[in-house]
Amino acid sequence: MIEFEMPQPIAQRRELLQQAAEGMMRAQARYYDEHEHETPWDYINLTWQAMQAMGGGSFRSSTAGGKEDKPDRPRIGNQMLIHTIEMLSWGDAGLYLCTPGSALGGAAIEAVGTPEQKEKFLKRFAGEAPTWACMAMTEPHAGSDTAAIRTRAVRDNDHWVLNGTKIFVTGGHKSLVDSNGFVVVWATIDPSAGRAGMRPFAVEAGTPGMTITKLEKKLGIRASDTAMIVFEDCRLPAENLLGSAEVVKDDKGQGFRGAMATFDATRPSVAASALGIARATVEFVKEMLAAQGLAIPYGVPRTKLTAVQRDVLDMEAQVHAAWLLTLKAAWLMDQKKPNTLEASMCKIKAGEVVTKVTQKGVELLGPLGYSRKLLVEKWMRDAKINDLFEGTGQINRLVVARRLLGYTSKELK
Amino acid sequence: MYSFEPTEEQQMLVEAVRKFAVKDLREAAREADEFGELPKPLIDKGWELGIVQSSIPEPYGGFGSRSAVTNVLAAEELAYGDLSATMAILAPGLFALPILIAGSEPQKQTLLPRFCAGGYVSATAALIEPRIDFDPNALTVKARDDGDGWVLDGEKCYVPFAAEAEHVLVYAALDGKTQGFVVNPGAPGLTIGEREKNMGLRALPTREITLSNCKVACADRLGGEGGHDFTPLLNASRVALGALAVGVSRAAYEYALTYAKERTAFGEAIAQRQSIAFMLAEMATEIEAARLMVWEAAWLLDQGRDATREAYLAHTTTSDVALMCADRAVQILGGHGYIRDHPVEMWLRNARGFPMFEGLAIV
């Protein structure tokens, strides 16, 4: 039955997060925007404690009532997660990205790891100290074209030896320097095999041969660190390979599918973060306009609206449309149904919406919008990342179009 | 809880309506548009799907209860076939549903059983007025109290089946509020104008009506003497239009997708070019999002909650999406999209009207 009632546990969680988002995140947002590369420990410690109190490891919870999967209760873990991310990003998207936990690296292990690997790598997220994991895919010469990565993994008896350079690793510093976490590194075990040769490897903090050589300076989300990591004869135990060591040339990229499965799970999260920023912007613009005596009415024909009213209503409608897509993508995951199409759709829509809505927000507030006294200009800078990372809007359009048309990546390039 | 899954019963209805829409409505649409006429058997067959009747509860002769969610699911499928025919099939609901939602008990008992007696019963409503600043909440057709009833004055347009209808629900401003009045088309003071000629919806017979000192009995005010709240009716209309707009969008998108896979240029299907493929991906994404907005607003209606915001945003958003999809379908077909051999130019003409179709459908 079609329903849109927010489950009680989610409503409660949102109420709780609203306080933290308002009281702490909004208050600290500007500071960490202007002090790039400082680690926001207040936010980190608070969220880590909150997560440990909720059962540890992440903000996810599998069922309506508790941590465990229980067959008699509907699963809402992913719905809970996107609501949480939306709310935290409404507070501040840069700080949200500093949230400790298994994040993308953990998602890769969840997607393709063995039970032993899950035990070895994921247990650390139940400990005392805030811990992170991250994922390294992009290289200086290869972004969207992931099949072109050159980082090489060579087998040497009981070890794999990694060589290569990774860039744009979100949370690399927190995972490898600020905590005893790990990075999931994509490398090729057979350069002649293309995608079929690609494999993810988990590399733990402190592994010799792995160095962070640069922290990027960015347009926005400055509270979040973005690292360059160099691997020089970096030796890993054989069991740190996630998935099979065997390369089957015509399997159309089984190893690569691991990455894709990760994206199915995380694209709705990116969309949710985008939409937290977008909602913050719409709400703030409406408040500012209301203070000027300009109300935004529902139900008046468009022909009778002012241009500003129409802009704001369109912003609001677009944010809501994108949110419903995101919610559906998360719901499908909770239903254990495939969501590749919906995950990419919500990412396309949310990435575009947040970009436009925040840019419009700056415009509508005139000289105030452009000023660093308010957060709107920061939200505009933060917003843009959502149309870039975890698949640019264009890459996600390719994913969606290929599915809809039934085309392979050769048929639709 | 959140759920995006229709019930089994709803899925069965959707299947049945889809079959009818694809087989019957789509087949007849072009000729109906060219000649400005819908075949009577087509409307009768559509009526037999029982969409309006199943909203009417047993005490009033029907066999169900109104579910806006079920109705939007059915409406989208119908509009996927043809918009003019859909509006014709659902037109009796323009009268019956407001009676059901806002009518007094005697009005329900007298007026509703007629719609459940079997065949298609022509009935309609008059909301839209011929002026550029038309606003359903600020009508220029006025109602006044003349002591032993109501007197209506002013002009309406886009009244479907005005010449054939047994009853017209005329909306008029009474003390600044929009109120419905049950009027007999033969009533003195009511003049039915010529058949209108519009850009789209050509197969749907609509007319202007003029009310001049048109007298309505005291008891024929919708809701009885105390009147009614217009908001739920307007919201239900906007949700309905949203569903129809999604149906038209999907028709245009699917047609363009099929064409783009078949049509070759420069040695490959045009769908293999990103400029075409990305347009299709965006159309599909917008349609999916727009549909969820309609579902949510319909669900709010069923919950008896205020759906003003959601219904309004669903209506404006789906109107934009329908226009975008129909326009892109024409664009993807290129010159062929402009030729009346293909339906996409008709869908573009139909889609352009959604922002102003208020009151032409209700769920």
XYZ file of C-alpha atoms in Angstrom, chain A residues 4-324:
321
model
C 4.071 8.477 3.148
C 3.890 8.390 6.940
C 7.278 9.017 8.516
C 8.015 6.072 10.850
C 8.061 7.078 14.513
C 11.715 6.136 15.142
C 12.780 8.335 12.243
C 10.706 11.252 13.502
C 12.304 10.892 16.933
C 15.788 10.702 15.462
C 15.169 13.818 13.395
C 14.007 15.754 16.412
C 17.167 14.827 18.289
C 19.450 15.670 15.392
C 17.706 18.981 14.823
C 19.033 20.148 18.191
C 22.617 19.144 17.420
C 22.381 20.559 13.923
C 21.093 23.895 15.136
C 23.032 24.189 18.354
C 26.415 22.888 17.326
C 26.777 22.418 13.578
C 25.366 25.757 12.464
C 27.414 27.483 15.170
C 30.688 25.900 14.055
C 30.065 25.809 10.299
C 31.772 29.091 9.476
C 34.806 28.439 11.665
C 35.759 25.201 9.927
C 35.023 26.704 6.536
C 37.637 29.365 7.274
C 40.074 27.009 9.028
C 40.513 24.351 6.401
C 42.397 21.205 7.492
C 41.601 21.624 11.214
C 39.807 18.559 12.520
C 36.413 19.409 14.109
C 36.791 17.269 17.218
C 33.752 18.700 19.035
C 31.444 17.480 16.307
C 33.334 14.206 15.949
C 33.292 13.343 19.641
C 29.638 14.255 20.007
C 28.510 12.134 17.067
C 30.774 9.246 18.058
C 29.257 9.179 21.545
C 25.770 9.393 20.074
C 26.474 6.534 17.706
C 27.970 4.347 20.428
C 24.859 5.026 22.507
C 22.731 3.903 19.579
C 24.635 0.658 19.297
C 27.836 1.592 17.565
C 29.415 1.838 14.187
C 27.037 4.037 12.321
C 23.809 5.973 12.329
C 22.166 3.109 10.504
C 19.663 0.911 12.281
C 18.214 -2.090 10.620
C 14.673 -2.148 11.904
C 12.046 0.168 13.206
C 12.715 -0.805 16.788
C 16.326 -1.818 17.161
C 19.696 -2.691 15.744
C 19.112 -6.235 14.609
C 17.241 -7.495 11.605
C 13.983 -8.851 12.936
C 11.659 -10.493 10.486
C 8.502 -9.199 12.165
C 9.544 -5.574 11.871
C 9.787 -3.604 8.670
C 13.365 -2.729 7.747
C 13.951 1.003 7.705
C 17.730 1.176 8.166
C 18.488 2.910 4.909
C 15.512 5.220 5.261
C 16.766 6.124 8.727
C 20.234 6.704 7.316
C 19.171 9.125 4.581
C 16.989 11.047 7.031
C 19.964 11.305 9.365
C 22.277 12.499 6.614
C 19.716 15.012 5.362
C 19.339 16.433 8.848
C 23.091 16.598 9.561
C 23.754 18.234 6.202
C 20.997 20.731 6.951
C 23.231 21.565 9.923
C 26.445 21.593 7.922
C 27.534 19.406 5.031
C 31.248 19.886 5.681
C 30.931 18.706 9.270
C 28.606 15.879 8.258
C 31.343 14.533 6.005
C 33.589 14.343 9.092
C 31.160 11.970 10.810
C 33.200 9.058 12.118
C 32.270 5.605 10.935
C 32.826 3.060 8.240
C 31.472 5.242 5.412
C 32.456 4.355 1.840
C 35.271 2.015 2.851
C 32.880 0.110 5.072
C 30.264 0.008 2.343
C 32.781 -1.690 0.034
C 33.487 -4.336 2.665
C 29.769 -4.789 3.340
C 29.236 -5.249 -0.385
C 32.030 -7.694 -1.286
C 33.827 -8.733 1.936
C 33.857 -12.233 3.457
C 32.595 -12.751 7.039
C 36.247 -12.875 8.191
C 37.022 -9.609 6.482
C 33.966 -7.976 7.985
C 35.126 -9.142 11.416
C 38.696 -7.944 10.839
C 37.896 -4.521 9.442
C 34.540 -3.486 10.816
C 35.022 -4.398 14.502
C 37.064 -1.253 15.123
C 33.971 0.886 14.700
C 32.601 -0.389 17.994
C 35.579 0.920 19.997
C 36.182 3.916 22.238
C 37.959 6.198 19.814
C 36.304 7.807 16.799
C 37.372 5.816 13.751
C 36.942 6.329 10.008
C 37.298 4.383 6.795
C 37.454 5.808 3.289
C 37.705 4.779 -0.332
C 40.369 5.601 -2.910
C 39.416 5.285 -6.556
C 40.355 8.463 -8.451
C 43.908 8.950 -9.763
C 45.485 12.124 -11.137
C 44.847 11.027 -14.731
C 41.561 9.118 -14.232
C 38.351 10.327 -12.596
C 35.058 9.214 -14.119
C 36.944 6.751 -16.342
C 37.580 4.370 -13.474
C 38.612 1.524 -15.758
C 41.747 3.505 -16.617
C 43.260 3.438 -13.133
C 46.936 2.457 -12.968
C 47.533 1.647 -9.311
C 49.016 -1.808 -9.488
C 48.708 -4.704 -7.069
C 51.212 -7.543 -7.523
C 51.083 -10.824 -5.662
C 54.209 -11.703 -3.693
C 53.635 -14.976 -1.819
C 51.414 -14.125 1.157
C 51.286 -10.476 0.273
C 50.012 -7.994 -2.229
C 52.311 -5.123 -3.133
C 50.649 -1.827 -4.058
C 52.174 0.949 -6.155
C 50.390 4.054 -7.378
C 48.879 7.427 -6.499
C 45.314 8.111 -5.398
C 43.694 11.519 -5.125
C 40.415 12.988 -3.878
C 40.122 10.540 -0.988
C 37.360 11.966 1.216
C 38.328 11.517 4.864
C 41.755 10.051 4.044
C 43.464 12.004 6.796
C 40.874 11.067 9.396
C 40.980 7.399 8.459
C 44.746 7.046 8.363
C 46.147 9.747 10.656
C 43.419 10.829 13.065
C 42.356 7.230 13.755
C 43.273 3.598 13.382
C 41.020 3.184 10.345
C 41.619 1.969 6.825
C 41.260 2.901 3.190
C 39.751 0.709 0.504
C 42.057 1.149 -2.497
C 41.066 0.163 -6.020
C 43.956 -1.321 -7.981
C 44.443 -3.568 -10.957
C 45.823 -7.059 -10.575
C 45.968 -7.490 -14.361
C 46.309 -4.329 -16.454
C 45.511 -6.238 -19.647
C 42.105 -7.258 -18.301
C 40.583 -3.777 -17.974
C 37.682 -3.681 -15.548
C 37.861 -7.423 -14.987
C 41.267 -6.907 -13.384
C 40.176 -4.278 -10.884
C 40.033 -5.200 -7.208
C 39.486 -3.360 -3.932
C 42.126 -3.764 -1.206
C 41.752 -2.715 2.406
C 44.852 -0.924 3.675
C 45.062 -0.236 7.398
C 46.389 2.968 8.967
C 50.114 2.780 9.607
C 50.875 0.335 6.829
C 54.460 1.048 5.669
C 54.683 2.340 2.110
C 51.466 4.392 2.339
C 51.863 8.179 2.685
C 49.462 11.096 2.612
C 51.279 13.622 0.451
C 48.726 16.396 0.121
C 45.480 17.748 1.547
C 43.475 19.566 -1.136
C 42.205 23.116 -0.816
C 38.615 23.173 -2.037
C 35.726 25.366 -3.148
C 33.535 24.064 -0.323
C 33.061 21.270 2.258
C 36.321 22.564 3.717
C 35.775 20.924 7.091
C 36.139 17.595 5.326
C 39.653 16.529 4.371
C 40.429 15.405 0.838
C 43.712 13.532 0.634
C 46.261 12.444 -1.904
C 47.728 9.061 -0.961
C 50.862 7.591 -2.466
C 51.627 3.857 -2.328
C 55.270 2.832 -2.712
C 55.894 -0.891 -2.422
C 53.131 -0.970 0.143
C 52.836 -4.599 1.346
C 49.466 -5.995 2.465
C 48.524 -9.381 3.853
C 46.865 -11.494 1.139
C 43.554 -11.500 3.000
C 43.230 -7.729 2.530
C 42.080 -8.333 -1.026
C 38.306 -7.947 -1.107
C 36.873 -10.505 -3.516
C 38.561 -13.145 -5.654
C 42.153 -13.071 -6.895
C 41.215 -14.916 -10.040
C 40.818 -12.830 -13.190
C 38.164 -14.043 -15.588
C 38.702 -12.022 -18.736
C 35.226 -12.185 -20.160
C 33.289 -11.683 -16.961
C 32.557 -8.052 -17.947
C 34.149 -6.725 -14.797
C 33.048 -8.717 -11.757
C 35.546 -6.867 -9.587
C 34.225 -3.614 -10.889
C 30.733 -4.653 -9.943
C 31.842 -4.468 -6.339
C 32.444 -0.768 -6.813
C 29.126 -0.372 -8.515
C 27.282 -2.195 -5.727
C 28.919 0.257 -3.338
C 27.588 3.158 -5.348
C 24.056 1.737 -5.360
C 24.220 1.952 -1.594
C 25.905 5.334 -1.281
C 24.418 7.446 -4.056
C 21.164 7.968 -2.123
C 23.321 9.128 0.805
C 24.989 11.752 -1.370
C 21.569 12.813 -2.630
C 20.313 13.094 0.955
C 23.259 15.264 1.937
C 22.638 17.503 -1.073
C 19.016 17.864 -0.106
C 19.858 18.812 3.479
C 21.803 21.791 2.111
C 19.003 22.557 -0.326
C 16.335 22.532 2.386
C 18.469 24.736 4.641
C 18.723 27.233 1.787
C 15.018 27.260 0.944
C 14.035 27.647 4.603
C 16.525 30.416 5.185
C 15.542 32.330 2.049
C 11.886 32.083 3.068
C 12.683 33.394 6.552
C 14.614 36.327 5.150
C 11.835 37.156 2.700
C 9.182 36.836 5.412
C 11.124 39.353 7.491
C 10.766 41.706 4.517
C 7.027 41.058 4.520
C 7.087 38.794 1.461
C 5.114 35.616 2.100
C 5.234 32.615 -0.214
C 1.653 31.423 -0.794
C 0.588 27.936 -1.844
C -2.261 27.659 -4.275
C -2.163 30.995 -6.064
C -2.025 30.657 -9.859
C 1.485 31.181 -11.178
C 0.329 34.041 -13.349
C -0.454 35.998 -10.184
C 2.885 35.367 -8.449
C 5.880 37.678 -8.395
C 9.086 36.361 -9.947
C 10.612 35.899 -6.489
C 7.608 33.965 -5.206
C 7.688 31.755 -8.243
C 11.415 31.107 -7.871
C 11.032 30.120 -4.235
C 8.068 27.837 -4.931
C 9.985 26.151 -7.736
C 12.977 25.673 -5.439
C 10.753 24.115 -2.812
C 9.018 21.833 -5.309
C 12.299 20.673 -6.814
C 13.826 19.900 -3.435
C 10.785 17.881 -2.469
C 10.682 16.002 -5.777
C 14.332 15.045 -5.406
C 13.749 14.010 -1.802
C 10.932 11.628 -2.716
